[in-house]
Amino acid sequence: MVRAILLDALGTLIGFEPPAPHLHGELRRRGYPVPLAEAERAIRAEIAYYRAHLDEGRDRESLHELRVRCARAMGLDVPEPVALDALLASLRFFAYPDSAPTLIALRKRGIRLVVVSNWDWSLHERLAETGLTPLLDGALTSAEVGAAKPDPAIFAAALELTGTTPEQTWHVGDTPAADVDGARAAGITPVLIARDADVPGAVRSLAELIPLAAT
């Protein structure tokens, strides 16, 4: 029987609203109107830079430095502090409706729950603001561990938190290479979640884990 479940964050437990329209509005509110097309270009540039450097945000201080560079990467003709403030205000995350109820149900079964995500230190802030932190037994980011999925090292670090063996553990995520292949390489049973598509062998909702974990 499964004793611990590791969970990916983005696309599995939490999602985020499209940031470009928010950036467009936040800049306008600060007195720096830019066309929506320019805000969309800026967000694409920021995302590309962030993905290449996210593991440099290891703690609160280095995360701030990373955010400053991300704001600079947008290439907007506005003061840097304004760009940074508007960018951060544009990143709006939410927990999927099935996340909290599923975590509560799994914990009632005595299953330990740890988030394992390719993310910077701010993941802890995102889990707190979406109300998920109290429902978890811990969270690990690739930036903190120094290894990103599918590297088995991050899964090994998670197993230290859960106190379980790979055979007693599942990992749930939405990315085949990072989550499914990574978990399998670490000896952990993978569960692919595909919220918006019919994928053979995948679950569509976290709620499907509840009966599966009881078998």
Short mmCIF file of C-alpha atoms in Angstrom, two decimals, residues 4-209:
data_model
loop_
_atom_site.label_atom_id
_atom_site.label_comp_id
_atom_site.label_asym_id
_atom_site.label_seq_id
_atom_site.Cartn_x
_atom_site.Cartn_y
_atom_site.Cartn_z
CA ALA A 4 3.61 8.63 0.60
CA ILE A 5 2.70 10.63 -2.48
CA LEU A 6 4.98 13.21 -4.05
CA LEU A 7 3.25 15.88 -6.10
CA ASP A 8 4.37 18.26 -8.80
CA ALA A 9 3.21 21.86 -8.34
CA LEU A 10 2.33 23.76 -11.54
CA GLY A 11 -0.26 21.92 -13.61
CA THR A 12 -0.83 19.40 -10.84
CA LEU A 13 -1.73 21.25 -7.63
CA ILE A 14 -1.76 24.86 -8.78
CA GLY A 15 -2.26 26.89 -11.94
CA PHE A 16 -1.83 30.54 -12.85
CA GLU A 17 -3.81 33.13 -14.74
CA PRO A 18 -2.43 34.38 -18.09
CA PRO A 19 0.01 37.09 -16.94
CA ALA A 20 0.19 39.35 -20.02
CA PRO A 21 -3.24 40.99 -19.57
CA HIS A 22 -2.45 41.54 -15.89
CA LEU A 23 0.94 43.08 -16.75
CA HIS A 24 -0.81 45.35 -19.26
CA GLY A 25 -3.22 46.52 -16.55
CA GLU A 26 -0.63 46.82 -13.77
CA LEU A 27 1.65 49.01 -15.90
CA ARG A 28 -1.28 51.22 -16.90
CA ARG A 29 -2.27 51.65 -13.25
CA ARG A 30 1.29 52.78 -12.50
CA GLY A 31 1.18 55.39 -15.23
CA TYR A 32 3.09 53.47 -17.88
CA PRO A 33 0.58 52.28 -20.49
CA VAL A 34 1.98 49.85 -23.02
CA PRO A 35 0.10 48.03 -25.80
CA LEU A 36 -1.17 44.57 -24.92
CA ALA A 37 1.01 43.13 -27.69
CA GLU A 38 4.07 44.64 -26.02
CA ALA A 39 3.04 43.19 -22.65
CA GLU A 40 2.66 39.77 -24.30
CA ARG A 41 6.13 40.06 -25.85
CA ALA A 42 7.58 41.12 -22.50
CA ILE A 43 6.03 38.16 -20.69
CA ARG A 44 7.36 35.71 -23.30
CA ALA A 45 10.85 37.14 -22.82
CA GLU A 46 10.53 36.98 -19.04
CA ILE A 47 9.33 33.36 -19.08
CA ALA A 48 12.20 32.32 -21.35
CA TYR A 49 14.74 33.99 -19.06
CA TYR A 50 13.13 32.59 -15.92
CA ARG A 51 13.08 29.03 -17.19
CA ALA A 52 16.78 29.23 -17.99
CA HIS A 53 17.70 30.63 -14.57
CA LEU A 54 15.04 29.52 -12.07
CA ASP A 55 17.42 27.35 -10.08
CA GLU A 56 19.41 30.48 -9.16
CA GLY A 57 16.59 31.53 -6.80
CA ARG A 58 17.77 29.35 -3.92
CA ASP A 59 16.59 31.53 -1.02
CA ARG A 60 14.87 34.85 -0.35
CA GLU A 61 17.91 36.98 -1.18
CA SER A 62 18.93 35.20 -4.39
CA LEU A 63 15.27 35.05 -5.43
CA HIS A 64 15.05 38.84 -5.27
CA GLU A 65 18.12 39.13 -7.48
CA LEU A 66 16.58 36.67 -9.95
CA ARG A 67 13.34 38.64 -10.03
CA VAL A 68 15.19 41.85 -10.76
CA ARG A 69 16.90 40.19 -13.70
CA CYS A 70 13.60 38.75 -14.92
CA ALA A 71 12.04 42.21 -14.88
CA ARG A 72 15.03 43.55 -16.80
CA ALA A 73 14.70 40.73 -19.34
CA MET A 74 11.23 42.00 -20.29
CA GLY A 75 12.92 44.89 -22.10
CA LEU A 76 10.20 47.42 -21.29
CA ASP A 77 10.82 51.15 -21.57
CA VAL A 78 9.81 51.79 -17.95
CA PRO A 79 11.85 52.26 -14.76
CA GLU A 80 13.18 48.97 -13.47
CA PRO A 81 11.44 49.16 -10.05
CA VAL A 82 8.12 49.76 -11.82
CA ALA A 83 8.68 46.82 -14.16
CA LEU A 84 9.53 44.55 -11.23
CA ASP A 85 6.54 45.65 -9.16
CA ALA A 86 4.16 45.26 -12.10
CA LEU A 87 5.60 41.85 -13.00
CA LEU A 88 5.16 40.45 -9.50
CA ALA A 89 1.60 41.81 -9.33
CA SER A 90 0.86 40.05 -12.62
CA LEU A 91 1.76 36.55 -11.41
CA ARG A 92 -1.48 35.24 -9.95
CA PHE A 93 -1.66 31.63 -8.86
CA PHE A 94 -4.58 29.49 -7.74
CA ALA A 95 -5.12 26.00 -6.36
CA TYR A 96 -7.17 23.70 -8.56
CA PRO A 97 -10.58 22.94 -7.01
CA ASP A 98 -9.68 19.28 -6.43
CA SER A 99 -6.32 19.99 -4.76
CA ALA A 100 -7.29 20.73 -1.16
CA PRO A 101 -10.09 18.12 -0.88
CA THR A 102 -7.80 15.43 -2.25
CA LEU A 103 -4.91 16.32 0.03
CA ILE A 104 -7.25 16.27 3.04
CA ALA A 105 -8.65 12.87 2.07
CA LEU A 106 -5.21 11.36 1.50
CA ARG A 107 -3.87 12.66 4.80
CA LYS A 108 -6.84 11.09 6.59
CA ARG A 109 -5.60 7.78 5.19
CA GLY A 110 -2.20 8.43 6.82
CA ILE A 111 -0.42 9.15 3.53
CA ARG A 112 2.45 11.61 3.70
CA LEU A 113 2.39 14.35 1.05
CA VAL A 114 5.40 16.28 -0.25
CA VAL A 115 5.57 18.66 -3.22
CA VAL A 116 8.53 18.14 -5.55
CA SER A 117 8.85 20.83 -8.19
CA ASN A 118 11.27 22.42 -10.63
CA TRP A 119 10.81 25.88 -9.12
CA ASP A 120 12.65 28.58 -7.22
CA TRP A 121 12.32 29.30 -3.49
CA SER A 122 9.06 31.19 -4.06
CA LEU A 123 7.18 27.91 -4.37
CA HIS A 124 6.76 28.07 -0.59
CA GLU A 125 5.05 31.44 -0.98
CA ARG A 126 2.77 30.10 -3.71
CA LEU A 127 1.72 27.09 -1.65
CA ALA A 128 1.00 29.34 1.33
CA GLU A 129 -1.04 31.92 -0.59
CA THR A 130 -3.14 29.19 -2.23
CA GLY A 131 -3.88 27.63 1.18
CA LEU A 132 -2.11 24.33 0.52
CA THR A 133 0.82 24.55 2.95
CA PRO A 134 -1.10 23.26 6.01
CA LEU A 135 -2.23 20.22 4.02
CA LEU A 136 1.30 19.11 3.12
CA ASP A 137 4.17 17.47 4.98
CA GLY A 138 6.78 19.45 3.07
CA ALA A 139 7.92 20.90 -0.24
CA LEU A 140 11.18 20.73 -2.16
CA THR A 141 12.29 22.87 -5.08
CA SER A 142 14.99 22.15 -7.61
CA ALA A 143 16.63 25.45 -6.67
CA GLU A 144 16.99 24.39 -3.04
CA VAL A 145 18.08 20.82 -3.73
CA GLY A 146 20.43 21.69 -6.58
CA ALA A 147 18.89 19.07 -8.84
CA ALA A 148 15.87 19.23 -11.11
CA LYS A 149 13.45 16.52 -12.21
CA PRO A 150 14.05 14.07 -13.84
CA ASP A 151 17.30 13.84 -11.84
CA PRO A 152 16.83 11.07 -9.24
CA ALA A 153 18.58 13.26 -6.64
CA ILE A 154 15.53 15.44 -6.06
CA PHE A 155 13.34 12.36 -5.60
CA ALA A 156 15.88 10.95 -3.13
CA ALA A 157 15.70 14.19 -1.14
CA ALA A 158 11.91 13.91 -1.08
CA LEU A 159 12.07 10.34 0.20
CA GLU A 160 14.15 11.59 3.13
CA LEU A 161 11.24 13.89 4.01
CA THR A 162 8.58 11.22 3.67
CA GLY A 163 10.62 8.53 5.42
CA THR A 164 9.43 5.97 2.89
CA THR A 165 11.07 3.67 0.38
CA PRO A 166 10.60 4.14 -3.37
CA GLU A 167 8.35 1.06 -3.41
CA GLN A 168 6.01 2.73 -0.88
CA THR A 169 5.84 6.00 -2.80
CA TRP A 170 4.04 7.50 -5.79
CA HIS A 171 4.80 10.66 -7.70
CA VAL A 172 2.05 12.62 -9.45
CA GLY A 173 2.84 15.15 -12.17
CA ASP A 174 1.77 16.47 -15.55
CA THR A 175 5.06 16.24 -17.49
CA PRO A 176 5.98 12.85 -18.94
CA ALA A 177 9.75 13.41 -19.09
CA ALA A 178 10.26 15.17 -15.75
CA ASP A 179 7.58 13.48 -13.68
CA VAL A 180 6.92 10.05 -15.16
CA ASP A 181 10.41 9.20 -16.42
CA GLY A 182 12.05 10.87 -13.43
CA ALA A 183 9.97 8.99 -10.87
CA ARG A 184 10.43 5.70 -12.66
CA ALA A 185 14.21 6.18 -12.74
CA ALA A 186 14.12 6.70 -8.97
CA GLY A 187 12.14 3.48 -8.46
CA ILE A 188 8.95 5.41 -7.60
CA THR A 189 5.56 4.63 -9.13
CA PRO A 190 4.58 7.49 -11.47
CA VAL A 191 1.06 8.81 -11.96
CA LEU A 192 0.54 11.14 -14.90
CA ILE A 193 -2.18 13.76 -14.57
CA ALA A 194 -3.62 15.26 -17.75
CA ARG A 195 -6.25 17.78 -16.70
CA ASP A 196 -7.23 18.97 -20.15
CA ALA A 197 -6.75 15.95 -22.39
CA ASP A 198 -7.64 12.29 -22.66
CA VAL A 199 -4.31 10.51 -22.26
CA PRO A 200 -4.29 6.72 -21.92
CA GLY A 201 -3.25 5.68 -18.43
CA ALA A 202 -3.44 9.20 -17.01
CA VAL A 203 -5.82 10.59 -14.40
CA ARG A 204 -7.85 13.70 -15.18
CA SER A 205 -8.30 14.83 -11.56
CA LEU A 206 -6.39 14.48 -8.32
CA ALA A 207 -9.58 13.08 -6.80
CA GLU A 208 -8.92 9.88 -8.75
CA LEU A 209 -5.96 9.25 -6.46
#
